[in-house]
């Protein structure tokens, strides 16, 4: 899966404790997990630890920070605070009694670049609050047991560390990669297998039942109610942690065999020394996943290949020995598609306004791809973006008289301006022609606030 700039910052956001939004929650049942001198391994996670006031306060803050859409009850994040003031004691009582029933989740289909869709399940904001509290309480128990080769949705770990580690594996001589794609992972998680792994850590039956209820929550698509007996809805705060708990079994198997690998959520790359070894391992691991976790490897999307022929978390690698990091072609194509949407069909929008909308997109994109060591693509993109803006201007002027007038205003002499305005060529051709490049130079767009990907990348290296 593609990990973009927002996803790259998820781990940091999950660990950031906001100082905004003053606490409003009523103190809960006290628990001795914080006060005792025992380690987490010697303690047992209980529902009382989940609803401890400090844990709920932090869960509330993070749900507010993450914002997000309302669920099936239409309760927004902004309305959560007064709602909790009124209903939190009742929710706590139900959680302690083991009788709390989550609401259904709202189905949302997100288009994928390949034309497919990714189905998200959006819980109610109340259930996101409870899931967040569970995830926070559970993390200290499972986090120390996770593999050092797992980088997704973990404290103090991110996609940059994963691609750097992958680069080191390649540079060490492991010049072949098993790029393994799991077939609709989040849709195919076996509930019984996941719960059996979870039960190794959680002994409180109330907490186990609550987690299973979240896994089995019905999905609402308009007026249709969909029953669910497998899968794990993407969109809730608990799902990333549960996915790591399940796929830790894959990590441990690869470690047991002594392999070099990087896993970010369900995106796993294994680095080996030969194509034959890779093909043999892919077959073995596919059988292991099918037998142990009932997960299928997508044979059409998985491959044993040179790292330069594949992408990992949006990056790829050069083919030579040093294996420099570069931005994958598909990542560049995805950025271009976003820019096209912002610069096409805006007949009444000023270039300055379009640039203001482009700025956060460009800054976020280059922030994620700051590790690239192949910079030529950034120069090409900068030039392409300026051409798209010139194309937007040409389309907005429409008539030859307006075009000639604007070109003269930009510094062209009258003869050249009229000749250019009446050339009967299309907007894209004119946007790349010398008269538009002369009239609307790079520094002019910079004065309007256009971000240079090259310059931003240079600043990240300082």
Coordinates of C-alpha atoms in Angstrom, one line a residue:
X1 CA 0.0 0.0 0.0
X2 CA 1.1 3.5 -0.5
X3 CA 2.2 5.4 2.6
X4 CA 1.8 9.1 1.9
X5 CA 3.0 12.1 4.0
X6 CA 0.0 11.9 6.3
X7 CA 0.5 8.2 7.0
X8 CA 4.2 8.8 7.6
X9 CA 3.4 11.1 10.5
X10 CA 0.7 8.9 12.1
X11 CA 3.1 7.4 14.6
X12 CA 4.3 10.8 15.8
X13 CA 0.8 12.1 16.0
X14 CA -0.3 9.1 18.1
X15 CA 2.5 9.8 20.6
X16 CA 2.0 13.6 20.8
X17 CA 0.1 14.6 23.9
X18 CA -1.9 17.8 23.2
X19 CA -1.9 20.5 25.8
X20 CA -5.1 21.9 24.3
X21 CA -8.7 20.9 25.2
X22 CA -8.8 21.0 29.0
X23 CA -9.9 17.7 30.6
X24 CA -13.6 17.3 31.2
X25 CA -13.8 13.7 32.2
X26 CA -15.1 12.4 35.5
X27 CA -12.5 10.4 37.5
X28 CA -12.9 6.7 37.0
X29 CA -12.2 3.6 39.0
X30 CA -8.6 3.7 40.3
X31 CA -6.3 0.9 39.2
X32 CA -2.9 -0.1 40.6
X33 CA -1.1 -0.6 37.3
X34 CA 0.5 2.8 37.4
X35 CA 1.3 2.7 41.1
X36 CA 2.7 -0.8 41.5
X37 CA 6.3 -1.5 41.0
X38 CA 5.6 -4.5 38.8
X39 CA 6.5 -4.6 35.2
X40 CA 3.8 -4.8 32.5
X41 CA 4.7 -8.4 31.9
X42 CA 3.8 -9.2 35.5
X43 CA 0.5 -7.4 35.4
X44 CA -2.8 -8.2 33.7
X45 CA -4.6 -5.6 31.6
X46 CA -8.1 -5.0 32.9
X47 CA -11.0 -2.9 31.8
X48 CA -10.4 -0.8 34.9
X49 CA -7.0 0.3 33.5
X50 CA -8.7 1.2 30.2
X51 CA -11.2 3.5 31.9
X52 CA -8.7 5.1 34.3
X53 CA -9.2 8.9 34.3
X54 CA -5.7 9.7 33.0
X55 CA -6.1 7.2 30.2
X56 CA -9.5 8.5 29.2
X57 CA -8.4 12.1 29.3
X58 CA -5.5 11.3 26.9
X59 CA -7.9 9.3 24.7
X60 CA -10.3 12.2 24.5
X61 CA -7.5 14.6 23.5
X62 CA -6.2 12.3 20.7
X63 CA -9.7 11.8 19.3
X64 CA -10.2 15.5 19.2
X65 CA -6.7 16.0 17.5
X66 CA -7.4 13.4 14.9
X67 CA -10.8 14.9 14.1
X68 CA -12.6 12.7 11.5
X69 CA -16.1 12.3 10.3
X70 CA -19.2 11.4 12.4
X71 CA -20.4 7.8 12.6
X72 CA -23.9 6.4 12.2
X73 CA -25.2 8.5 15.1
X74 CA -24.1 11.8 13.4
X75 CA -22.3 12.9 16.6
X76 CA -19.4 15.1 15.6
X77 CA -16.0 15.4 17.4
X78 CA -17.0 18.9 18.4
X79 CA -20.1 17.5 20.2
X80 CA -18.2 14.8 22.1
X81 CA -17.2 16.9 25.1
X82 CA -20.7 17.8 26.3
X83 CA -21.9 14.4 25.3
X84 CA -19.3 12.7 27.6
X85 CA -20.1 15.1 30.5
X86 CA -23.6 13.7 30.4
X87 CA -23.1 10.0 29.5
X88 CA -19.6 9.0 30.6
X89 CA -20.7 7.5 34.0
X90 CA -23.2 5.3 32.2
X91 CA -20.6 4.2 29.7
X92 CA -18.1 3.3 32.4
X93 CA -20.7 1.3 34.3
X94 CA -21.5 -0.7 31.1
X95 CA -17.8 -1.3 30.4
X96 CA -17.2 -2.5 34.0
X97 CA -20.2 -4.8 33.8
X98 CA -19.2 -6.1 30.4
X99 CA -22.5 -5.1 28.8
X100 CA -21.4 -2.3 26.6
X101 CA -22.4 -2.7 22.9
X102 CA -20.7 -0.7 20.2
X103 CA -22.7 1.0 17.6
X104 CA -22.6 0.0 13.9
X105 CA -19.8 1.4 11.8
X106 CA -20.4 3.6 8.7
X107 CA -19.1 2.3 5.4
X108 CA -17.0 4.6 3.3
X109 CA -15.3 3.6 0.1
X110 CA -12.1 5.5 -0.8
X111 CA -10.9 5.2 -4.5
X112 CA -7.5 3.7 -4.9
X113 CA -5.0 4.8 -7.6
X114 CA -5.4 1.4 -9.4
X115 CA -9.2 2.0 -9.8
X116 CA -10.1 -0.3 -7.0
X117 CA -11.6 1.0 -3.7
X118 CA -10.5 0.8 -0.1
X119 CA -13.4 0.3 2.3
X120 CA -13.2 2.2 5.6
X121 CA -15.4 1.5 8.6
X122 CA -16.0 4.8 10.5
X123 CA -17.0 4.1 14.1
X124 CA -19.0 6.6 16.1
X125 CA -16.9 9.2 17.8
X126 CA -17.8 7.6 21.2
X127 CA -16.5 4.2 20.0
X128 CA -13.4 5.9 18.6
X129 CA -12.9 7.3 22.1
X130 CA -13.2 3.9 23.7
X131 CA -11.1 2.2 21.1
X132 CA -8.4 4.8 21.6
X133 CA -8.5 4.2 25.3
X134 CA -8.1 0.4 24.8
X135 CA -5.2 0.9 22.3
X136 CA -3.3 3.2 24.8
X137 CA -3.7 0.8 27.7
X138 CA -2.8 -2.3 25.6
X139 CA 0.3 -0.8 23.8
X140 CA 2.7 -0.9 26.8
X141 CA 1.9 -4.7 27.1
X142 CA 2.5 -5.7 23.5
X143 CA 5.0 -3.1 22.2
X144 CA 8.1 -4.5 23.9
X145 CA 7.4 -7.9 22.3
X146 CA 7.2 -6.6 18.7
X147 CA 9.9 -7.1 16.2
X148 CA 12.5 -4.4 15.6
X149 CA 11.7 -4.9 11.8
X150 CA 8.1 -3.7 12.3
X151 CA 7.8 0.0 11.7
X152 CA 4.1 0.8 11.1
X153 CA 1.9 2.6 13.6
X154 CA 4.3 2.2 16.5
X155 CA 5.7 4.7 19.0
X156 CA 8.9 6.4 17.8
X157 CA 8.9 4.4 14.5
X158 CA 8.1 5.6 11.0
X159 CA 8.3 4.9 7.3
X160 CA 11.6 6.8 6.9
X161 CA 13.3 4.3 9.3
X162 CA 11.9 1.4 7.3
X163 CA 13.2 2.6 3.9
X164 CA 16.6 3.4 5.4
X165 CA 16.8 -0.1 6.8
X166 CA 15.8 -1.5 3.5
X167 CA 18.5 0.5 1.8
X168 CA 21.1 -0.9 4.3
X169 CA 20.0 -4.5 3.5
X170 CA 20.4 -3.9 -0.2
X171 CA 23.8 -2.2 0.2
X172 CA 24.9 -5.2 2.3
X173 CA 24.6 -7.5 -0.7
X174 CA 21.0 -8.6 -0.5
X175 CA 20.2 -7.5 -4.1
X176 CA 16.8 -9.3 -4.4
X177 CA 13.6 -8.4 -2.7
X178 CA 10.4 -10.4 -2.0
X179 CA 7.8 -7.7 -2.4
X180 CA 4.8 -9.4 -0.6
X181 CA 1.3 -8.1 -0.9
X182 CA -1.4 -9.7 1.3
X183 CA -4.7 -10.2 -0.4
X184 CA -7.2 -7.7 1.1
X185 CA -5.6 -8.1 4.6
X186 CA -8.0 -5.9 6.6
X187 CA -11.0 -7.6 5.0
X188 CA -9.8 -11.1 5.6
X189 CA -8.6 -11.2 9.2
X190 CA -9.9 -14.3 11.0
X191 CA -11.5 -13.1 14.2
X192 CA -10.8 -16.4 16.1
X193 CA -7.1 -16.3 15.3
X194 CA -6.8 -12.7 16.2
X195 CA -8.6 -13.2 19.5
X196 CA -6.5 -16.2 20.4
X197 CA -3.4 -14.0 20.0
X198 CA -4.9 -11.2 22.0
X199 CA -5.9 -13.6 24.8
X200 CA -2.2 -14.3 25.3
X201 CA -1.9 -10.8 26.7
X202 CA -5.4 -9.9 27.9
X203 CA -6.9 -12.1 30.6
X204 CA -9.9 -9.9 31.4
X205 CA -12.9 -11.6 29.7
X206 CA -14.8 -8.2 29.6
X207 CA -12.1 -6.6 27.6
X208 CA -11.8 -9.6 25.3
X209 CA -15.5 -9.6 24.6
X210 CA -15.5 -5.9 24.0
X211 CA -12.7 -6.2 21.5
X212 CA -14.6 -9.0 19.6
X213 CA -17.7 -6.9 19.6
X214 CA -15.7 -4.1 17.8
X215 CA -14.4 -6.7 15.3
X216 CA -17.9 -8.0 14.6
X217 CA -19.7 -4.6 14.6
X218 CA -22.2 -4.3 11.8
X219 CA -21.4 -2.1 8.8
X220 CA -24.0 0.3 7.5
X221 CA -24.0 1.3 3.8
X222 CA -26.9 3.7 3.3
X223 CA -29.9 1.7 4.4
X224 CA -28.1 -1.6 4.0
X225 CA -26.8 -3.4 7.2
X226 CA -23.9 -5.7 6.5
X227 CA -23.1 -8.5 9.0
X228 CA -19.4 -9.2 9.5
X229 CA -17.8 -12.5 10.6
X230 CA -14.3 -11.7 9.5
X231 CA -12.1 -8.7 8.7
X232 CA -11.0 -5.7 10.7
X233 CA -12.5 -2.3 9.8
X234 CA -10.0 0.3 8.8
X235 CA -10.9 3.7 10.3
X236 CA -10.8 2.9 14.0
X237 CA -7.9 3.7 16.4
X238 CA -7.7 0.1 17.5
X239 CA -7.2 -1.6 14.1
X240 CA -3.5 -0.6 13.5
X241 CA -2.5 -2.1 16.9
X242 CA -4.5 -5.3 16.3
X243 CA -3.0 -5.7 12.9
X244 CA 0.5 -5.5 14.4
X245 CA -0.5 -8.1 17.1
X246 CA -1.6 -10.5 14.4
X247 CA 1.2 -9.9 11.9
X248 CA 3.8 -10.2 14.7
X249 CA 3.5 -13.9 14.1
X250 CA 4.8 -13.4 10.6
X251 CA 7.6 -11.2 12.0
X252 CA 8.6 -13.9 14.5
X253 CA 8.7 -16.6 11.8
X254 CA 10.9 -14.5 9.6
X255 CA 13.2 -13.8 12.5
X256 CA 13.3 -17.5 13.4
X257 CA 14.5 -18.2 9.9
X258 CA 17.1 -15.4 10.2
X259 CA 15.8 -13.2 7.3
X260 CA 16.3 -9.5 6.7
X261 CA 13.0 -7.8 6.3
X262 CA 11.0 -4.6 6.8
X263 CA 7.3 -4.5 7.6
X264 CA 5.1 -1.5 7.7
X265 CA 1.5 -2.6 8.6
X266 CA 0.6 -5.1 5.9
X267 CA 3.4 -4.0 3.5
X268 CA 6.3 -6.4 3.9
X269 CA 9.6 -6.6 2.0
X270 CA 12.1 -9.4 2.5
X271 CA 15.7 -9.0 1.2
X272 CA 17.6 -12.0 0.0
X273 CA 20.8 -12.8 -2.0
X274 CA 19.4 -14.6 -5.0
X275 CA 16.3 -14.9 -7.1
X276 CA 16.1 -18.6 -6.4
X277 CA 16.2 -18.1 -2.7
X278 CA 13.5 -15.5 -2.9
X279 CA 11.2 -17.6 -4.9
X280 CA 11.6 -20.5 -2.5
X281 CA 11.0 -18.2 0.5
X282 CA 7.9 -16.6 -1.1
X283 CA 6.4 -20.0 -1.5
X284 CA 7.2 -21.1 2.0
X285 CA 5.9 -17.9 3.6
X286 CA 2.7 -18.0 1.6
X287 CA 2.0 -21.5 2.9
X288 CA 2.9 -20.3 6.4
X289 CA 0.4 -17.4 6.3
X290 CA -2.3 -19.5 4.8
X291 CA -2.0 -22.3 7.4
X292 CA -1.2 -20.2 10.5
X293 CA -3.1 -17.0 10.0
X294 CA -5.5 -17.9 7.1
X295 CA -4.2 -15.0 5.1
X296 CA -3.5 -15.2 1.4
X297 CA -0.6 -13.7 -0.5
X298 CA -1.7 -11.8 -3.7
X299 CA 0.3 -13.6 -6.3
X300 CA -0.4 -11.0 -9.0
X301 CA 0.9 -8.1 -6.9
X302 CA 3.7 -10.0 -5.1
X303 CA 7.0 -10.7 -6.8
X304 CA 10.7 -11.6 -6.4
X305 CA 12.6 -8.8 -8.2
X306 CA 15.4 -6.3 -8.1
X307 CA 14.7 -3.5 -5.6
X308 CA 15.0 -1.0 -8.4
X309 CA 12.0 -2.6 -10.1
X310 CA 9.7 -2.4 -7.1
X311 CA 8.6 0.3 -4.7
X312 CA 8.4 0.3 -0.9
X313 CA 6.4 2.9 1.0
X314 CA 6.4 5.2 -2.0
X315 CA 10.2 5.0 -2.5
X316 CA 12.3 2.9 -4.9
X317 CA 16.1 2.4 -5.3
X318 CA 18.6 2.9 -8.0
X319 CA 20.0 -0.2 -9.6
X320 CA 23.7 0.3 -8.9
X321 CA 25.6 -0.9 -5.9
X322 CA 25.1 2.1 -3.6
X323 CA 21.3 1.7 -4.1
X324 CA 20.4 5.3 -3.7
X325 CA 16.9 6.2 -2.5
X326 CA 14.6 7.7 -5.1
X327 CA 10.9 8.6 -5.4
X328 CA 8.9 5.8 -7.1
X329 CA 7.4 6.6 -10.5
X330 CA 3.9 5.8 -9.2
X331 CA 4.4 8.4 -6.3
X332 CA 5.3 11.1 -8.8
X333 CA 2.3 10.2 -11.0
X334 CA 0.0 10.4 -8.0
X335 CA 1.3 13.9 -7.1
X336 CA 0.7 15.0 -10.7
X337 CA -2.8 13.8 -10.6
X338 CA -3.5 15.9 -7.4
X339 CA -2.0 18.9 -9.1
X340 CA -4.1 18.4 -12.3
X341 CA -7.2 18.5 -10.1
X342 CA -6.2 21.7 -8.6
X343 CA -5.1 23.5 -11.8
X344 CA -7.8 22.2 -14.2
X345 CA -11.3 23.7 -14.5
X346 CA -10.6 26.8 -12.4
X347 CA -11.7 29.5 -14.9
X348 CA -12.6 32.0 -12.2
X349 CA -9.9 31.2 -9.7
X350 CA -6.8 33.4 -9.5
X351 CA -3.4 31.8 -9.9
X352 CA -2.5 33.1 -6.4
X353 CA -5.5 31.2 -5.0
X354 CA -4.5 28.0 -6.8
X355 CA -0.9 28.4 -5.5
X356 CA -2.3 28.8 -2.0
X357 CA -4.1 25.4 -2.4
X358 CA -1.0 23.8 -3.9
X359 CA 1.3 24.8 -1.1
X360 CA 0.2 22.3 1.6
X361 CA 0.1 19.5 -1.0
X362 CA 3.6 20.2 -2.2
X363 CA 5.1 20.8 1.3
X364 CA 3.5 17.6 2.7
X365 CA 4.7 15.6 -0.3
X366 CA 8.3 16.7 -0.3
X367 CA 8.4 16.5 3.5
X368 CA 7.7 12.7 3.2
X369 CA 10.1 12.3 0.3
X370 CA 12.9 14.3 1.9
X371 CA 15.1 11.1 1.9
X372 CA 15.3 11.0 -1.9
X373 CA 18.9 11.0 -3.2
X374 CA 17.9 11.3 -6.8
X375 CA 16.9 15.0 -7.2
X376 CA 16.4 15.4 -11.0
X377 CA 12.8 14.5 -10.7
X378 CA 12.2 17.5 -8.4
X379 CA 13.6 19.9 -11.0
X380 CA 11.3 18.3 -13.6
X381 CA 8.3 18.6 -11.3
X382 CA 9.0 22.2 -10.5
X383 CA 9.1 23.1 -14.2
X384 CA 6.0 21.0 -14.9
X385 CA 4.0 22.7 -12.1
X386 CA 4.9 26.2 -13.5
X387 CA 3.8 25.0 -16.9
X388 CA 0.5 23.9 -15.5
X389 CA 0.0 27.4 -14.0
X390 CA 0.9 29.1 -17.3
X391 CA -1.6 26.7 -19.0
X392 CA -4.2 27.8 -16.4
X393 CA -3.6 31.4 -17.3
X394 CA -3.8 30.8 -21.0
X395 CA -7.2 29.0 -20.6
X396 CA -8.5 31.8 -18.4
X397 CA -7.7 34.6 -20.9
X398 CA -9.8 32.8 -23.7
X399 CA -9.8 35.5 -26.3
X400 CA -6.8 36.7 -28.5
X401 CA -7.4 40.3 -27.4
X402 CA -7.2 39.4 -23.7
X403 CA -4.1 37.2 -24.3
X404 CA -2.3 39.9 -26.2
X405 CA -3.2 42.5 -23.5
X406 CA -1.9 40.2 -20.7
X407 CA 1.3 39.4 -22.6
X408 CA 2.1 43.0 -23.2
X409 CA 1.3 43.8 -19.5
X410 CA 3.8 41.0 -18.6
X411 CA 6.6 42.7 -20.7
X412 CA 6.3 41.4 -24.3
X413 CA 6.4 43.9 -27.2
X414 CA 3.1 44.5 -29.1
X415 CA 4.1 42.5 -32.2
X416 CA 5.2 39.5 -30.4
X417 CA 2.3 39.6 -28.0
X418 CA -0.3 39.7 -30.9
X419 CA 1.6 37.0 -32.9
X420 CA 1.6 34.7 -29.8
X421 CA -2.0 35.4 -28.9
X422 CA -3.2 34.5 -32.4
X423 CA -1.1 31.4 -33.0
X424 CA -4.2 29.1 -32.8
X425 CA -2.2 26.5 -30.8
X426 CA -3.7 24.8 -27.7
X427 CA -3.2 25.9 -24.0
X428 CA -0.7 23.2 -23.2
X429 CA 1.5 24.1 -26.2
X430 CA 1.4 27.8 -25.4
X431 CA 2.2 27.1 -21.7
X432 CA 5.5 25.6 -22.8
X433 CA 6.3 28.2 -25.5
X434 CA 8.9 30.9 -25.1
X435 CA 6.4 33.8 -25.0
X436 CA 4.7 32.4 -21.8
X437 CA 8.1 31.4 -20.2
X438 CA 9.4 35.0 -20.9
X439 CA 6.2 36.6 -19.6
X440 CA 5.8 34.5 -16.5
X441 CA 9.1 33.6 -15.1
X442 CA 10.0 31.4 -12.2
X443 CA 10.6 34.3 -9.8
X444 CA 7.1 35.7 -10.6
X445 CA 5.5 32.5 -9.4
X446 CA 7.8 32.5 -6.3
X447 CA 6.5 36.0 -5.4
X448 CA 3.0 34.6 -5.5
X449 CA 4.1 32.0 -3.0
X450 CA 4.8 28.9 -5.2
X451 CA 6.8 26.4 -3.3
X452 CA 9.9 24.9 -5.0
X453 CA 10.3 21.2 -4.4
X454 CA 14.0 21.5 -5.0
X455 CA 14.5 24.3 -2.5
X456 CA 12.4 22.6 0.1
X457 CA 14.4 19.4 -0.3
X458 CA 17.6 21.4 0.0
X459 CA 16.4 22.9 3.3
X460 CA 15.6 19.5 4.7
X461 CA 19.2 18.4 4.0
X462 CA 20.6 21.4 6.0

